[in-house]
Amino acid sequence: MACSTTMSFSLKFFSSSSSSSSSSSSAKNFNVVRLTNFSKGTNSLKLSSCQNISGSFSPSILAVNKLSVSQQTPTFTVFAAKGYKLKTHKASAKRFRVTGNGKIVRRRAGKQHLLGKKNTKRKNRLSKIHPVDRADYDNVIKALPYLKVNRLAK
């Protein structure tokens, strides 16, 4: 399972203006503070695990805008997903290879033992590598997730 972490910040600061004659009681004004991005230095966001988020940032006032009550305040969202490393099926890794063009190839069966009763032509045919059928590509790729396969190779 992969876990993810989401943080949202929304800050509102009410300004007290002394000019009550120009503003009505139904339309209030807000000052909005926007947070800067995480710096690339030492204060960068560090995700060491799904439950531990360390890092610091300092809010700085980039722009002070006047917004009415009907408008929505902007939010600052950080989304981080941590996936797990997929395991390679070791028996499949010994049986399949990828060519330079990205095709999956395999050896033919029947060349391990009882070779005395097989003729030379048959043994030579069984020695050669054989391309894997397209119908089996999905199964091989699931077993070998880090195999560099070109599905469009012919």
Short mmCIF file of C-alpha atoms in Angstrom, two decimals:
data_model
loop_
_atom_site.label_atom_id
_atom_site.label_comp_id
_atom_site.label_asym_id
_atom_site.label_seq_id
_atom_site.Cartn_x
_atom_site.Cartn_y
_atom_site.Cartn_z
CA MET A 1 0.00 0.00 0.00
CA ALA A 2 1.16 3.50 -0.69
CA CYS A 3 0.50 6.26 1.76
CA SER A 4 0.06 9.91 1.09
CA THR A 5 0.14 13.09 3.09
CA THR A 6 -1.77 16.26 2.36
CA MET A 7 -1.44 19.59 4.14
CA SER A 8 -3.52 22.67 3.51
CA PHE A 9 -3.09 26.13 4.94
CA SER A 10 -5.54 28.97 4.70
CA LEU A 11 -4.85 32.12 6.69
CA LYS A 12 -7.19 35.08 7.10
CA PHE A 13 -6.30 38.32 8.79
CA PHE A 14 -9.01 40.87 9.47
CA SER A 15 -8.01 44.47 8.99
CA SER A 16 -9.54 47.12 11.13
CA SER A 17 -10.04 50.18 8.99
CA SER A 18 -11.05 53.42 10.61
CA SER A 19 -13.01 54.66 7.59
CA SER A 20 -16.40 53.23 8.49
CA SER A 21 -18.26 55.75 6.33
CA SER A 22 -16.90 54.39 3.02
CA SER A 23 -17.49 50.71 3.81
CA SER A 24 -20.87 49.23 4.55
CA SER A 25 -21.46 46.67 7.27
CA SER A 26 -22.29 43.87 4.79
CA ALA A 27 -19.04 44.11 2.74
CA LYS A 28 -15.97 43.33 4.87
CA ASN A 29 -12.42 43.38 3.54
CA PHE A 30 -9.73 40.77 4.22
CA ASN A 31 -5.96 40.92 4.01
CA VAL A 32 -4.51 37.70 2.65
CA VAL A 33 -1.03 36.41 3.40
CA ARG A 34 0.34 33.97 0.82
CA LEU A 35 3.01 31.50 1.84
CA THR A 36 6.17 31.23 -0.18
CA ASN A 37 7.37 27.92 -1.64
CA PHE A 38 9.76 25.72 0.29
CA SER A 39 13.29 26.89 -0.26
CA LYS A 40 15.78 24.50 -1.84
CA GLY A 41 18.28 24.98 0.95
CA THR A 42 18.21 23.48 4.41
CA ASN A 43 14.54 24.24 5.00
CA SER A 44 13.32 21.85 2.32
CA LEU A 45 10.51 19.41 2.92
CA LYS A 46 11.81 16.01 3.98
CA LEU A 47 9.53 12.97 3.77
CA SER A 48 11.31 10.25 5.71
CA SER A 49 8.23 8.06 6.19
CA CYS A 50 4.48 8.20 5.85
CA GLN A 51 3.96 9.34 9.42
CA ASN A 52 6.86 11.76 9.81
CA ILE A 53 7.04 15.05 7.95
CA SER A 54 9.87 17.32 8.94
CA GLY A 55 10.79 20.65 7.50
CA SER A 56 10.15 24.27 8.14
CA PHE A 57 9.04 27.24 6.18
CA SER A 58 8.57 30.85 7.01
CA PRO A 59 5.49 32.74 5.92
CA SER A 60 6.28 35.96 4.21
CA ILE A 61 3.90 38.54 2.90
CA LEU A 62 4.16 38.48 -0.88
CA ALA A 63 1.16 40.61 -1.64
CA VAL A 64 -1.63 42.05 0.42
CA ASN A 65 -4.89 41.88 -1.47
CA LYS A 66 -8.30 43.17 -0.60
CA LEU A 67 -10.91 40.45 -1.03
CA SER A 68 -14.61 40.60 -0.44
CA VAL A 69 -16.53 38.04 1.62
CA SER A 70 -17.94 36.33 -1.48
CA GLN A 71 -14.49 35.43 -2.86
CA GLN A 72 -12.68 32.30 -1.75
CA THR A 73 -9.31 32.54 -0.03
CA PRO A 74 -6.41 30.67 -1.71
CA THR A 75 -5.04 27.56 -0.02
CA PHE A 76 -1.51 26.18 0.08
CA THR A 77 -1.50 22.41 -0.53
CA VAL A 78 1.39 19.94 -0.29
CA PHE A 79 0.75 16.41 -1.61
CA ALA A 80 3.34 13.66 -1.23
CA ALA A 81 2.87 10.00 -2.12
CA LYS A 82 5.36 7.35 -1.16
CA GLY A 83 5.20 4.15 -3.17
CA TYR A 84 6.84 0.90 -2.29
CA LYS A 85 9.50 -0.83 -4.35
CA LEU A 86 8.12 -3.69 -6.42
CA LYS A 87 9.74 -7.09 -6.08
CA THR A 88 11.23 -8.96 -9.02
CA HIS A 89 10.22 -12.60 -9.47
CA LYS A 90 13.66 -14.19 -9.43
CA ALA A 91 12.73 -17.37 -11.32
CA SER A 92 11.32 -15.25 -14.15
CA ALA A 93 14.42 -13.06 -14.16
CA LYS A 94 16.52 -16.15 -14.92
CA ARG A 95 14.29 -17.22 -17.81
CA PHE A 96 13.61 -13.99 -19.72
CA ARG A 97 15.87 -11.37 -21.30
CA VAL A 98 15.30 -8.18 -23.28
CA THR A 99 16.97 -7.52 -26.62
CA GLY A 100 18.41 -4.18 -27.64
CA ASN A 101 15.17 -3.32 -29.44
CA GLY A 102 13.11 -4.03 -26.31
CA LYS A 103 11.67 -7.45 -27.22
CA ILE A 104 11.32 -10.12 -24.53
CA VAL A 105 13.04 -13.40 -25.45
CA ARG A 106 13.32 -16.83 -23.81
CA ARG A 107 15.05 -20.17 -24.33
CA ARG A 108 13.27 -23.19 -25.72
CA ALA A 109 12.47 -26.10 -23.42
CA GLY A 110 13.94 -29.58 -23.85
CA LYS A 111 17.70 -29.03 -23.84
CA GLN A 112 18.58 -29.97 -20.25
CA HIS A 113 18.79 -33.76 -20.29
CA LEU A 114 18.11 -36.87 -22.40
CA LEU A 115 20.01 -35.36 -25.31
CA GLY A 116 21.38 -38.68 -26.60
CA LYS A 117 18.18 -39.61 -28.38
CA LYS A 118 17.71 -36.17 -29.98
CA ASN A 119 19.34 -35.51 -33.31
CA THR A 120 21.72 -32.60 -33.94
CA LYS A 121 19.23 -30.57 -35.94
CA ARG A 122 16.71 -30.71 -33.09
CA LYS A 123 19.33 -29.80 -30.48
CA ASN A 124 20.47 -26.80 -32.55
CA ARG A 125 16.87 -25.64 -32.93
CA LEU A 126 16.32 -25.90 -29.17
CA SER A 127 19.52 -23.92 -28.50
CA LYS A 128 18.24 -20.73 -30.09
CA ILE A 129 16.33 -18.03 -28.28
CA HIS A 130 12.68 -17.52 -29.10
CA PRO A 131 10.58 -14.32 -28.79
CA VAL A 132 7.81 -14.32 -26.20
CA ASP A 133 4.25 -14.12 -27.55
CA ARG A 134 2.47 -10.77 -27.19
CA ALA A 135 -0.27 -12.47 -25.17
CA ASP A 136 2.29 -13.31 -22.47
CA TYR A 137 3.85 -9.83 -22.26
CA ASP A 138 1.55 -8.67 -19.44
CA ASN A 139 2.41 -11.67 -17.26
CA VAL A 140 6.15 -11.31 -17.85
CA ILE A 141 6.10 -7.56 -17.16
CA LYS A 142 4.16 -8.09 -13.91
CA ALA A 143 6.78 -10.61 -12.77
CA LEU A 144 9.65 -8.33 -13.85
CA PRO A 145 8.57 -4.73 -13.11
CA TYR A 146 11.97 -3.14 -13.87
CA LEU A 147 12.45 -4.83 -17.25
CA LYS A 148 12.95 -2.25 -20.01
CA VAL A 149 10.40 -3.51 -22.52
CA ASN A 150 9.34 -1.76 -25.71
CA ARG A 151 5.76 -2.88 -26.31
CA LEU A 152 5.79 -1.35 -29.79
CA ALA A 153 8.83 -3.33 -30.99
CA LYS A 154 8.10 -5.77 -33.80
#
